[in-house]
CSV table of C-alpha atoms and ligand atoms in Angstrom, one decimal:
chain,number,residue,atom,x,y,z
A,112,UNK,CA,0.0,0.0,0.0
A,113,UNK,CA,1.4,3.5,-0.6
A,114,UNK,CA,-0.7,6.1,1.7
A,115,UNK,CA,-0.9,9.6,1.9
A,116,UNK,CA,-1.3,10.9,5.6
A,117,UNK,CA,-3.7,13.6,6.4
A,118,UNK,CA,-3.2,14.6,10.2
A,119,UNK,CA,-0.5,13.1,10.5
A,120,UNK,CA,0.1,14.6,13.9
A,121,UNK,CA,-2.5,14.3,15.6
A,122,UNK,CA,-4.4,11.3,17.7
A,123,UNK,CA,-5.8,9.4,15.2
A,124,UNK,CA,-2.5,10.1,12.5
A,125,UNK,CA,0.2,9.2,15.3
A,126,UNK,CA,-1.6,5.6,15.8
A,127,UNK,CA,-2.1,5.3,12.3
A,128,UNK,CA,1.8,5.4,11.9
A,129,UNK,CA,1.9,2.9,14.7
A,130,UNK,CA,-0.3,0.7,12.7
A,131,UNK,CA,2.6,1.4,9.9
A,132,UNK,CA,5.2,0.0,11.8
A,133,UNK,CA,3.5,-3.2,13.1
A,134,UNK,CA,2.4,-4.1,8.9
A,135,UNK,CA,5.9,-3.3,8.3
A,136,UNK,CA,7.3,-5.3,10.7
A,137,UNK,CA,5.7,-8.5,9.7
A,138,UNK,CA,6.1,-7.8,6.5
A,139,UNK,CA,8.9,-5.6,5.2
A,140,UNK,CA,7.3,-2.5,2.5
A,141,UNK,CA,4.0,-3.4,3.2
A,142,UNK,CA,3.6,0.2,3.3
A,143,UNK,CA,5.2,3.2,2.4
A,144,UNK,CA,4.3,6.5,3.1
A,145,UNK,CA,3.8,8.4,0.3
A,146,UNK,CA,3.2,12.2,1.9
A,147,UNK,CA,2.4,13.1,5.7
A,148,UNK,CA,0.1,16.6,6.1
A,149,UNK,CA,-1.0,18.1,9.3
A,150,UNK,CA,-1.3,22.1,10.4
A,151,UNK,CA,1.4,23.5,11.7
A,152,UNK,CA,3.5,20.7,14.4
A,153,UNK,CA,6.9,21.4,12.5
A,154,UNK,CA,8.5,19.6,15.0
A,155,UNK,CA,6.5,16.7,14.9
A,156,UNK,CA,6.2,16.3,11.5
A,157,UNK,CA,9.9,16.5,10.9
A,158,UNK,CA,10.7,13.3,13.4
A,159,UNK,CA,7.6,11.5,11.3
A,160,UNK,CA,9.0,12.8,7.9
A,161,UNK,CA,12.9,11.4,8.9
A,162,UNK,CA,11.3,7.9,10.0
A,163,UNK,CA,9.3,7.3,6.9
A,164,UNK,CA,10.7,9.2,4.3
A,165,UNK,CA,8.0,10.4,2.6
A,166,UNK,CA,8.3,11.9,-1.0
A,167,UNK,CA,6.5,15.0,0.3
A,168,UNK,CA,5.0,16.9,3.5
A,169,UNK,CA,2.2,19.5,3.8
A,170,UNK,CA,1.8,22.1,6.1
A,171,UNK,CA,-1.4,24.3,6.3
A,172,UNK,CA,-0.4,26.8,8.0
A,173,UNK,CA,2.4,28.8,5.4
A,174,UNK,CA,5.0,29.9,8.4
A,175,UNK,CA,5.1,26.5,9.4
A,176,UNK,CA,5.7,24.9,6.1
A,177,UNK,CA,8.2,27.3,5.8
A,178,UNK,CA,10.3,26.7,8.5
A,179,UNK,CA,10.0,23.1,8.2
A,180,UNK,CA,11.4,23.6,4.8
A,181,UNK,CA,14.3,24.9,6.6
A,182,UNK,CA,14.6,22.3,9.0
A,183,UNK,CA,14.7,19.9,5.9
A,184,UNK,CA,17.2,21.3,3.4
A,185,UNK,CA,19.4,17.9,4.2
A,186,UNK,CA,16.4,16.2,3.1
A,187,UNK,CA,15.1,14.7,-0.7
A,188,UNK,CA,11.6,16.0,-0.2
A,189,UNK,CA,9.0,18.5,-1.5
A,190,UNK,CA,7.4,20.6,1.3
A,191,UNK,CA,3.8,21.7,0.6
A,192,UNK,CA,1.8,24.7,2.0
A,193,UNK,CA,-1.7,26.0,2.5
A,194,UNK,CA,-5.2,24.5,1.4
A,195,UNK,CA,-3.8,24.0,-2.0
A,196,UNK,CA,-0.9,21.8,-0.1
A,197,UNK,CA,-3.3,19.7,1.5
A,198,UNK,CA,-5.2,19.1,-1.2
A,199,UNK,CA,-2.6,18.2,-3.3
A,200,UNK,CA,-1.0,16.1,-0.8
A,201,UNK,CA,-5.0,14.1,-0.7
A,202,UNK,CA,-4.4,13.1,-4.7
A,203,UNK,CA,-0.6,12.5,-4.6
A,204,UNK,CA,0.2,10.9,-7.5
A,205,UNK,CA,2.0,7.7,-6.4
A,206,UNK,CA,-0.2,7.1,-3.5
A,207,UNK,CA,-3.1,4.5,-4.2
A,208,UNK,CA,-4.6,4.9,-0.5
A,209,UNK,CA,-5.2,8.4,1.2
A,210,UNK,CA,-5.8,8.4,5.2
A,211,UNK,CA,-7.8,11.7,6.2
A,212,UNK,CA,-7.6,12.3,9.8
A,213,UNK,CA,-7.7,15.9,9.8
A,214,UNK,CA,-9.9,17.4,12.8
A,215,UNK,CA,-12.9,19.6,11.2
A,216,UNK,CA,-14.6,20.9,8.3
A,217,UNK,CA,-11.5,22.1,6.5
A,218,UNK,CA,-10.9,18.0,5.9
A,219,UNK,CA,-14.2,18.5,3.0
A,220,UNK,CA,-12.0,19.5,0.1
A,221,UNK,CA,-8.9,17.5,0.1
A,222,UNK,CA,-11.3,14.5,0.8
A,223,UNK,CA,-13.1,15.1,-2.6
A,224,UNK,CA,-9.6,15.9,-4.0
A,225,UNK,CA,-8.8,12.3,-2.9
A,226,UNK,CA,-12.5,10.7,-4.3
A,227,UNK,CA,-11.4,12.5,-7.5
A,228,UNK,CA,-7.9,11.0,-8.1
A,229,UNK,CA,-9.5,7.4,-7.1
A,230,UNK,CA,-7.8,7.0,-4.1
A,231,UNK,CA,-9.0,4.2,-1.6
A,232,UNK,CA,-10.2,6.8,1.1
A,233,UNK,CA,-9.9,5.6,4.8
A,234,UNK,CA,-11.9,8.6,6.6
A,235,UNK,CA,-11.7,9.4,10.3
A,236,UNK,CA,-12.7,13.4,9.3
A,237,UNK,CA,-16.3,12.5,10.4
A,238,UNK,CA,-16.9,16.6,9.5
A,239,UNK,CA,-16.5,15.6,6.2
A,240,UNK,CA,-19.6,13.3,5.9
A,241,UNK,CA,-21.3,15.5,8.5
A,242,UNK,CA,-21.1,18.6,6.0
A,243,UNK,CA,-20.9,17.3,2.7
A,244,UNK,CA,-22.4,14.0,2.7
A,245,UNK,CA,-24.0,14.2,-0.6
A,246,UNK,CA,-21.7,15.6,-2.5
A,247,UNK,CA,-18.9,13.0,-0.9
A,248,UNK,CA,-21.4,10.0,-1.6
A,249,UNK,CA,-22.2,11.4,-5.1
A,250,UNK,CA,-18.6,11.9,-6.3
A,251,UNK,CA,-17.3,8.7,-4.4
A,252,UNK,CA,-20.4,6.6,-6.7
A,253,UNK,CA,-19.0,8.2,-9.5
A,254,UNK,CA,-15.6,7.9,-9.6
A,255,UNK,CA,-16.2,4.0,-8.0
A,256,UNK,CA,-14.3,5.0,-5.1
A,257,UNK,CA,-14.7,2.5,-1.7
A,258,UNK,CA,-15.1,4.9,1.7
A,259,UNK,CA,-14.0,2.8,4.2
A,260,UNK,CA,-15.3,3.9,7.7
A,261,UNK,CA,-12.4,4.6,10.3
A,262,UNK,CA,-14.8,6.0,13.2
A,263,UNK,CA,-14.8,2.8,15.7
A,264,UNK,CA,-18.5,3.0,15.8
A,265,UNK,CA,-18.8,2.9,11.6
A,266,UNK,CA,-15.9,0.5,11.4
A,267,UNK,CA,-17.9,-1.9,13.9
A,268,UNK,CA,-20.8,-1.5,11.8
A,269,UNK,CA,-19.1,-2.3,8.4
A,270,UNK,CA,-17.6,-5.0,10.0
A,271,UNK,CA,-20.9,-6.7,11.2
A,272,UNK,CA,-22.1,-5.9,7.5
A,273,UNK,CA,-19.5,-8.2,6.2
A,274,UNK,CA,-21.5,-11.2,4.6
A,275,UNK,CA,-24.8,-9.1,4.8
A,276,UNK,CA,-27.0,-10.0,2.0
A,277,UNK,CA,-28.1,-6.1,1.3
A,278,UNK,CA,-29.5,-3.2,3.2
A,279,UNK,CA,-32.6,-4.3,2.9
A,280,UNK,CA,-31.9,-7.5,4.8
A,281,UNK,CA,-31.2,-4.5,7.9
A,282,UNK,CA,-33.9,-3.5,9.9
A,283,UNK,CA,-31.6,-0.6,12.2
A,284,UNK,CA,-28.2,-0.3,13.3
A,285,UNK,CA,-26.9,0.7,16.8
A,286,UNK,CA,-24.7,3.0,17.8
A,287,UNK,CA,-23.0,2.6,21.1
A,288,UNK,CA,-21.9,6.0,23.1
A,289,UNK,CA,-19.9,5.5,26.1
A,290,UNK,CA,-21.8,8.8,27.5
A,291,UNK,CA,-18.3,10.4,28.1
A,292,UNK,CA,-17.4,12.1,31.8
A,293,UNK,CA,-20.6,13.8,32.5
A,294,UNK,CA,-23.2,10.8,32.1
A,295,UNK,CA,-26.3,10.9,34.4
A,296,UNK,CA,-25.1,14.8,35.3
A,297,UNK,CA,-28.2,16.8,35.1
A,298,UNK,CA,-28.6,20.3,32.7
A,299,UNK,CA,-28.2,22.4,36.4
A,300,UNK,CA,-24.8,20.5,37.0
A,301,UNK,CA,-23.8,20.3,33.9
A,302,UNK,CA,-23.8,24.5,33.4
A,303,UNK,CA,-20.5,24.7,35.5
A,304,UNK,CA,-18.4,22.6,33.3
A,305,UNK,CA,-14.8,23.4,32.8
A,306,UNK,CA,-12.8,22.9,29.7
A,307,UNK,CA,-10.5,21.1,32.0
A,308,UNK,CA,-13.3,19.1,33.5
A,309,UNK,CA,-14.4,18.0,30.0
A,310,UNK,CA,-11.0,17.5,28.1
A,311,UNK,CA,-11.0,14.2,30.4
A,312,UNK,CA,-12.4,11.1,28.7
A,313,UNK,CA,-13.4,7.7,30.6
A,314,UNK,CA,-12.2,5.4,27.8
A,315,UNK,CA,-10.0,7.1,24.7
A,316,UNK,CA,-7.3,9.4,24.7
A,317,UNK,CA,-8.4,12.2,21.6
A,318,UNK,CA,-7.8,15.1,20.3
A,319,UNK,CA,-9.1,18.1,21.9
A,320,UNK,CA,-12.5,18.8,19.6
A,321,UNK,CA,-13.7,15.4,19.4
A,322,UNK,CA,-13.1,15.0,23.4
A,323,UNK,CA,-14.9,18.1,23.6
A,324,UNK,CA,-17.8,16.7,21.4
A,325,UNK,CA,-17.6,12.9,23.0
A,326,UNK,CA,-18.7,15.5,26.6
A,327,UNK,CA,-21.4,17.4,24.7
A,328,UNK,CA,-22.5,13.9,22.4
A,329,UNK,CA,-22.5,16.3,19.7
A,330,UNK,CA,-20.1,13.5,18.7
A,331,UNK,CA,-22.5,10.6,18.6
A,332,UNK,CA,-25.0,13.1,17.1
A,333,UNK,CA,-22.1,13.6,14.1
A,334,UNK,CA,-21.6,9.8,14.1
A,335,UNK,CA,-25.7,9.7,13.4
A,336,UNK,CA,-25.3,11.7,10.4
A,337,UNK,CA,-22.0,9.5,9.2
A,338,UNK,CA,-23.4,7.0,9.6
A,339,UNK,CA,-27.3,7.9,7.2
A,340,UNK,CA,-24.2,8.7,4.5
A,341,UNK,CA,-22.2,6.2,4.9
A,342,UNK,CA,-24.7,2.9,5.0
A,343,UNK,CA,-27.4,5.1,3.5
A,344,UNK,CA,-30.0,4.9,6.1
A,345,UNK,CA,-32.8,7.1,6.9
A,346,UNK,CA,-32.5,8.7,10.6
A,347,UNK,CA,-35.3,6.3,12.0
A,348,UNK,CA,-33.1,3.4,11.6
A,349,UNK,CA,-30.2,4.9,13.3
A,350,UNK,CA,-30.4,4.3,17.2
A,351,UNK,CA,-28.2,5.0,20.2
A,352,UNK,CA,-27.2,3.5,23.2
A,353,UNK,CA,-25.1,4.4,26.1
A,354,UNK,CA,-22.8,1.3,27.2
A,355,UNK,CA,-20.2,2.7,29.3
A,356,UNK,CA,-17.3,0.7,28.8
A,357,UNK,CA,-17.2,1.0,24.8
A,358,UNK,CA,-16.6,-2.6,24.4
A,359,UNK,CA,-19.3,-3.4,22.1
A,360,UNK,CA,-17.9,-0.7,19.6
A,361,UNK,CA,-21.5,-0.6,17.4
A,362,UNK,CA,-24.4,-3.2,16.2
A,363,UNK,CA,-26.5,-4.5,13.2
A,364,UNK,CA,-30.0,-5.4,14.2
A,365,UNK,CA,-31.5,-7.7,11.4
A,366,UNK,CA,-34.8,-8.4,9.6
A,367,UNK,CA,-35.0,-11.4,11.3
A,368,UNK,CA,-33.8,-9.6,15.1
A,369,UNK,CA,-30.6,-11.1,14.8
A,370,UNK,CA,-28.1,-8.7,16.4
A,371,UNK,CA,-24.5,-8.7,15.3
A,372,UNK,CA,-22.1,-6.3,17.7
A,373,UNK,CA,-18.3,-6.0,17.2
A,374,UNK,CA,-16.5,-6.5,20.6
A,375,UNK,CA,-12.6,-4.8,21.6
A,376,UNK,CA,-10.4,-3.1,23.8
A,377,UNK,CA,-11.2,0.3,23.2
A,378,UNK,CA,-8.4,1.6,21.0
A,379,UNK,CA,-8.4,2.8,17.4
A,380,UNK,CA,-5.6,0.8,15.8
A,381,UNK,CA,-7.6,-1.5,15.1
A,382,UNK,CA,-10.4,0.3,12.9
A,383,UNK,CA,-7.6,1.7,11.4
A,384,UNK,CA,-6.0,-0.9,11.0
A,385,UNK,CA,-9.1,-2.6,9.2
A,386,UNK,CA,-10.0,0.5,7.1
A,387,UNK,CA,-6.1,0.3,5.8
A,388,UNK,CA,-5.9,-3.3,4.9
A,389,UNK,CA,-9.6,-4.2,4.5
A,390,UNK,CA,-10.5,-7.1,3.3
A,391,UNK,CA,-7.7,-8.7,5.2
A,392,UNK,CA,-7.5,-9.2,8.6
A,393,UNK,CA,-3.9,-9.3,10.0
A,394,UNK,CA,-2.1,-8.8,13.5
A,395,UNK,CA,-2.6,-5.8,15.0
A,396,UNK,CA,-1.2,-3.9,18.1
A,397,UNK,CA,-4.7,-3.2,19.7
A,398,UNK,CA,-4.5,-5.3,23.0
A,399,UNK,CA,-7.1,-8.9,23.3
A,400,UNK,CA,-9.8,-7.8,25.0
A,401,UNK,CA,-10.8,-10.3,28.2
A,402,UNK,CA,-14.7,-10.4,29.0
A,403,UNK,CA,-14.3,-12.0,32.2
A,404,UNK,CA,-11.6,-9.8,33.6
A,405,UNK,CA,-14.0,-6.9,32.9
A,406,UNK,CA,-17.5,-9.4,34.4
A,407,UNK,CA,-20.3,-7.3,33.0
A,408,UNK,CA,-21.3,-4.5,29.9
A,409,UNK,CA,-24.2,-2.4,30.8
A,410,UNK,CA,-26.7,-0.2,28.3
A,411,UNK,CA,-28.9,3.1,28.7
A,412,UNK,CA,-31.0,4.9,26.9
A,413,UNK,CA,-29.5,8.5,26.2
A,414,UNK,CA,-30.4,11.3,28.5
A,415,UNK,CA,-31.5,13.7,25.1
A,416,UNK,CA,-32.5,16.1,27.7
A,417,UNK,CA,-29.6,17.1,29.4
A,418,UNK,CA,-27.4,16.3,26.1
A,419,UNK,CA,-29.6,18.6,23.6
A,420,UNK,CA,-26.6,18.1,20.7
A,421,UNK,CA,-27.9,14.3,20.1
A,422,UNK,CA,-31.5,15.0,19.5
A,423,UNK,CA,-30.5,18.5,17.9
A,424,UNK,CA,-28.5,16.5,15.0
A,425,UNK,CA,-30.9,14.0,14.8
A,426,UNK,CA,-33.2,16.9,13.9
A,427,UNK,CA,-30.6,18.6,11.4
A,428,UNK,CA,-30.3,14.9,10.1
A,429,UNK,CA,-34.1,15.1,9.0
A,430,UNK,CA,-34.4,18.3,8.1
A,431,UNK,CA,-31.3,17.6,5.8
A,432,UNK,CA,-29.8,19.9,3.4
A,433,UNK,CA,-27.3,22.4,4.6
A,434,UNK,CA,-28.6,22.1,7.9
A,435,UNK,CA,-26.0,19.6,9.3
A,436,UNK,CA,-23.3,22.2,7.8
A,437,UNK,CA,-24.8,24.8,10.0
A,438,UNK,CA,-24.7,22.3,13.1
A,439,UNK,CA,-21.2,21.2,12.3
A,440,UNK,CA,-20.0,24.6,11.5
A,441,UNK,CA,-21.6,26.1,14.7
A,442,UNK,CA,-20.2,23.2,16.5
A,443,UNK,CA,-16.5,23.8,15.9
A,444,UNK,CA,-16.8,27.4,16.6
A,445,UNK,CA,-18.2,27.1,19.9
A,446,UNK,CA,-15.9,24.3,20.9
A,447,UNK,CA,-13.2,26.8,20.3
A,448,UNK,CA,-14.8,29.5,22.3
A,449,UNK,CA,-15.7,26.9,25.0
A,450,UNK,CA,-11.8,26.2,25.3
A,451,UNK,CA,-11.0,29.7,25.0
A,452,UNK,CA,-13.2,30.5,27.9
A,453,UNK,CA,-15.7,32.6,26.3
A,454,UNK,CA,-18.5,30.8,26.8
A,455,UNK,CA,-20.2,28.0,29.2
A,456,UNK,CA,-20.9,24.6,28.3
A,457,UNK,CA,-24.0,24.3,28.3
A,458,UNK,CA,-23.9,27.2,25.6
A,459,UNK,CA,-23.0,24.7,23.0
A,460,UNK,CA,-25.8,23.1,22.6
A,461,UNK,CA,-27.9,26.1,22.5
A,462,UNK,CA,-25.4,28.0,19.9
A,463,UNK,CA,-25.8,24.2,17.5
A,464,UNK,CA,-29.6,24.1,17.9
A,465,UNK,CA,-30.3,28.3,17.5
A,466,UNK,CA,-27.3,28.3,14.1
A,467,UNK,CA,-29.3,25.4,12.8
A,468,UNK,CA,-32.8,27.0,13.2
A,469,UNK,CA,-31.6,29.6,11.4
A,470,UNK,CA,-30.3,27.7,8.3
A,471,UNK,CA,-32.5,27.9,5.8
A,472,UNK,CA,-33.4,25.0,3.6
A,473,UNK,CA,-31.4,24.7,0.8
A,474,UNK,CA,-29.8,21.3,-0.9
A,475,UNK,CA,-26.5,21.9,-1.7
A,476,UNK,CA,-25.6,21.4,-5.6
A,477,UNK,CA,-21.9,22.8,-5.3
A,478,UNK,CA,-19.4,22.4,-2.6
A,479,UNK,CA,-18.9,26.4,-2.2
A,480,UNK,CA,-22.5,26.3,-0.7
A,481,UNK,CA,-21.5,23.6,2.1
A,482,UNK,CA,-18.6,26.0,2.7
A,483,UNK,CA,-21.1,29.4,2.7
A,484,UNK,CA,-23.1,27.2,5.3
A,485,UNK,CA,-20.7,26.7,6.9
A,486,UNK,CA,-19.2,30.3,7.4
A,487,UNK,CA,-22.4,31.9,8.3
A,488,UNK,CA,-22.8,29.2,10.8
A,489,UNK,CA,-19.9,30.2,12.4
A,490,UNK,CA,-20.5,34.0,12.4
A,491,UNK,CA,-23.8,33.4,14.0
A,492,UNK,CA,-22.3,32.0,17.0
A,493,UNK,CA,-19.6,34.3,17.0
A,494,UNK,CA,-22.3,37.1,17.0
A,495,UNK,CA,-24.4,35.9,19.6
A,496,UNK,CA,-21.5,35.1,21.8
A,497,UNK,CA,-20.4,38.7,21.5
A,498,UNK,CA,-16.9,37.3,19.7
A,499,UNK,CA,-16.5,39.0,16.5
A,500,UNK,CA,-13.9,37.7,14.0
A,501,UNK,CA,-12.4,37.5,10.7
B,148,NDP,P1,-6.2,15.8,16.7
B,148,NDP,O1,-6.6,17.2,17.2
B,148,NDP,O2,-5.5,14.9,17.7
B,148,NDP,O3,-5.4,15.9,15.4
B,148,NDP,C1,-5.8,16.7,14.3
B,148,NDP,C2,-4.9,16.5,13.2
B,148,NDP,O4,-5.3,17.3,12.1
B,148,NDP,C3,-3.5,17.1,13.5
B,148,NDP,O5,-2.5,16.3,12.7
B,148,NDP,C4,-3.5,18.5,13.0
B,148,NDP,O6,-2.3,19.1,12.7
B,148,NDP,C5,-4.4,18.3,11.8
B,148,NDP,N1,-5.0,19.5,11.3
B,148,NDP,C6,-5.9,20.3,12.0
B,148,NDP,N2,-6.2,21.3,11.2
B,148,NDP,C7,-5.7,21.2,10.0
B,148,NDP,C8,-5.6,21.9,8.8
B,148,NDP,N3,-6.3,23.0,8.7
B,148,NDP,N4,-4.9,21.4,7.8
B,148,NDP,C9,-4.2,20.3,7.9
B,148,NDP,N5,-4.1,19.5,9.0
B,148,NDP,C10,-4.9,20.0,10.0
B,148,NDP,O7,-7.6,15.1,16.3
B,148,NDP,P2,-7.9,13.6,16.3
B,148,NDP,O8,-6.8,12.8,15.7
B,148,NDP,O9,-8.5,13.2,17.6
B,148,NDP,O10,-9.2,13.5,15.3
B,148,NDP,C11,-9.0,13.6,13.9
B,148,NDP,C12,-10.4,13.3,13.2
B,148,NDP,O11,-10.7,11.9,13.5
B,148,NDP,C13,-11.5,14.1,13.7
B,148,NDP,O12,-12.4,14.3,12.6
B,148,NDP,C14,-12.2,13.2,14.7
B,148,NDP,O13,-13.6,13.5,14.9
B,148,NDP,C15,-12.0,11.8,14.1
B,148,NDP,N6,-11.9,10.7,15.1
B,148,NDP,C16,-11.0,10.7,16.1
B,148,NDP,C17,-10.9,9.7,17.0
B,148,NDP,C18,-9.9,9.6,18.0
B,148,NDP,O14,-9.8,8.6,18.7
B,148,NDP,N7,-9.0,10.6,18.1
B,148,NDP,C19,-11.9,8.6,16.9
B,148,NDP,C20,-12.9,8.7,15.8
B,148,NDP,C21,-12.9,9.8,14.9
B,148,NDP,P3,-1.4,19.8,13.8
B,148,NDP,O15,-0.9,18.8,14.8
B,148,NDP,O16,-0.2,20.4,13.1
B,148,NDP,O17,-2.3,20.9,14.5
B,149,MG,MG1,-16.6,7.3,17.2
């Protein structure tokens, strides 16, 4: 496999080079690294670039690319900058699988970049789907290109699908939420949240947004809408359960009430792992998982009242359109003013629900109109949170 690395830096991108070394290991150039792109960790991205030698990097951010272009004059390798890098590192030329674990929106356009070279496209960007899904669905039928599902919840679904006759032969499939660090907190308690408070996850060790979002479940709300694009189900058939161990990563419920869950230690290797080598099944570093060590799994329904972001994408979900841009886009901007200090916790939900009201309905027939969505979901919240910017 030759991949091309978006996010390299980050959570997802470090394990995914983790997942590198164990297929090389057992079996010498089973994959090279083609290009590694993230935003603007020079440092980090220099130690990755002098372990796998890739033909090219990409930085997003243009000071950073340019000192890391300085930091790697000894090196043969082409350094990339900006949007334009990004996107170019998503199509690279000698790459036949690309990896997209960027955090956010901005992942959109090198993804479809990636559809439309024909690259194999392992996605973790779930912001992608979120905000674009039917123009990444569209272009992905068109050019035959195979989305492979790296979220742990999709991956377990996709894995249970393996053998399924059709999606007709489904009657609904499960998504499991571990209910993150503030499960069976009230909306009263929940109002004093600190980003320091929330930044700490039960089970999985994230990145910063999606920890944020696990807290809110605006992330199992995004995973509802990934999931309608990805196994093309309507939101009715889409449920959610809490199970606070996240062992049971996701399940298929059957015509016939047969129900199919994919079991594991909590740890992403190995849906990245799958998404990277899939149809195969090889050794992989994520640890066995030991059911009677851990004695007993438990489920609950969601508390949609206290965690308005679930039922508030559900919503955006049905009302389709742009509206899940204007959720998503909202989303990341309060997140970042929610880490910044500038406004409370419970705020996000109100700041999704209020920018997606106000999204009219509109279905998107050109990727500048996601983006548009997007913006003026932003400057909504920015306005009402009294936080003007550029
Ligand atoms: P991190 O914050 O840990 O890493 C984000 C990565 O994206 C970094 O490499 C960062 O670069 C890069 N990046 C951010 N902005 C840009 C940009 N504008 N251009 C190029 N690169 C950029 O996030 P995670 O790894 O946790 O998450 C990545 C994606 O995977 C998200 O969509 C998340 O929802 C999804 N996901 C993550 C899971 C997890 O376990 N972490 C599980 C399931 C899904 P830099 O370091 O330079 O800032
Ligand atoms: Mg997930």
């Amino acid at each position: 496999m030759k991949l091309s690395l978006l996010g390299a830096t980050g959570s997802i991108g470090t394990q995914a080079l983790e997942v590198v070394r164990g297929l090389c290991r057992d079996e010498p150039g089973a994959v090279s690294v083609e290009v590694l792109a993230a935003h603007s960790n020079v440092g980090r991205l220099e130690r990755q670039a002098r372990e796998f030698k890739p033909k090219a990097v990409a930085l997003f951010d243009p000071a950073a690319a340019k000192d890391l272009r300085d930091r790697t004059r000894d090196m043969d390798i082409q350094v990339l900058a900006g949007m334009e890098g990004l996107c170019e590192a998503a199509a690279w030329g000698s790459a036949d699988t690309t990896l997209n674990a960027v955090v956010g929106m901005v992942g959109l356009l090198p993804t479809l970049e990636a559809i439309q070279s024909k690259k194999k496209l392992a996605l973790a960007n779930k912001e992608t789907l979120v905000a674009g899904g039917s123009l990444v669905v569209e272009a992905a039928r068109q050019n035959g290109v195979d989305i492979l599902p790296v979220d742990s919840e999709h991956s377990a679904i996709f894995q249970c699908m393996q053998g399924c006759p059709g999606v007709r032969a489904v009657k609904r499939i499960i998504l499991t939420a571990s209910g993150g660090p503030f499960f069976g907190w009230d909306a009263e308690r929940l109002r004093g949240v600190t980003p320091q408070q929330a930044l700490r996850h039960p089970n999985w060790d994230m990145g910063a947004k999606i920890t944020i979002d696990c807290a809110t479940m605006m992330n199992k709300g995004l995973e509802v809408i990934e999931a309608a694009w990805l196994f093309g189900l309507p939101p009715e058939r889409i449920g959610v359960v809490v199970h606070r161990e996240s062992i049971v990563h996701s399940m298929v419920e059957f015509v016939d009430n047969a129900v199919m869950a994919q079991m594991g230690t909590p740890d992403m290797c190995l849906p990245i792992q799958y998404a990277l080598t899939y149809p195969q099944r090889l050794a992989c570093p994520t640890p066995p998982l030991d059911l009677a060590a851990l004695g007993k799994l438990t489920f609950f329904e969601p508390d949609e009242e206290s965690f308005r972001c679930l039922p508030v994408c559900i919503q955006a979900l049905k009302r389709g359109g742009l509206v899940p841009a204007a959720a998503n886009g909202a989303n990341e901007a309060a997140v970042q003013l929610f880490l910044e200090g500038k406004i409370g916790f419970t705020d996000i939900p109100q700041l999704v629900e209020a920018a997606a009201q106000a999204q009219a309905d509109q279905v998107p027939s050109n990727v500048e109109e996601v983006l548009e969505a997007d913006r003026a979901a932003r400057r909504y919240v920015w306005q009402a949170a009294g936080q003007e910017r550029a």
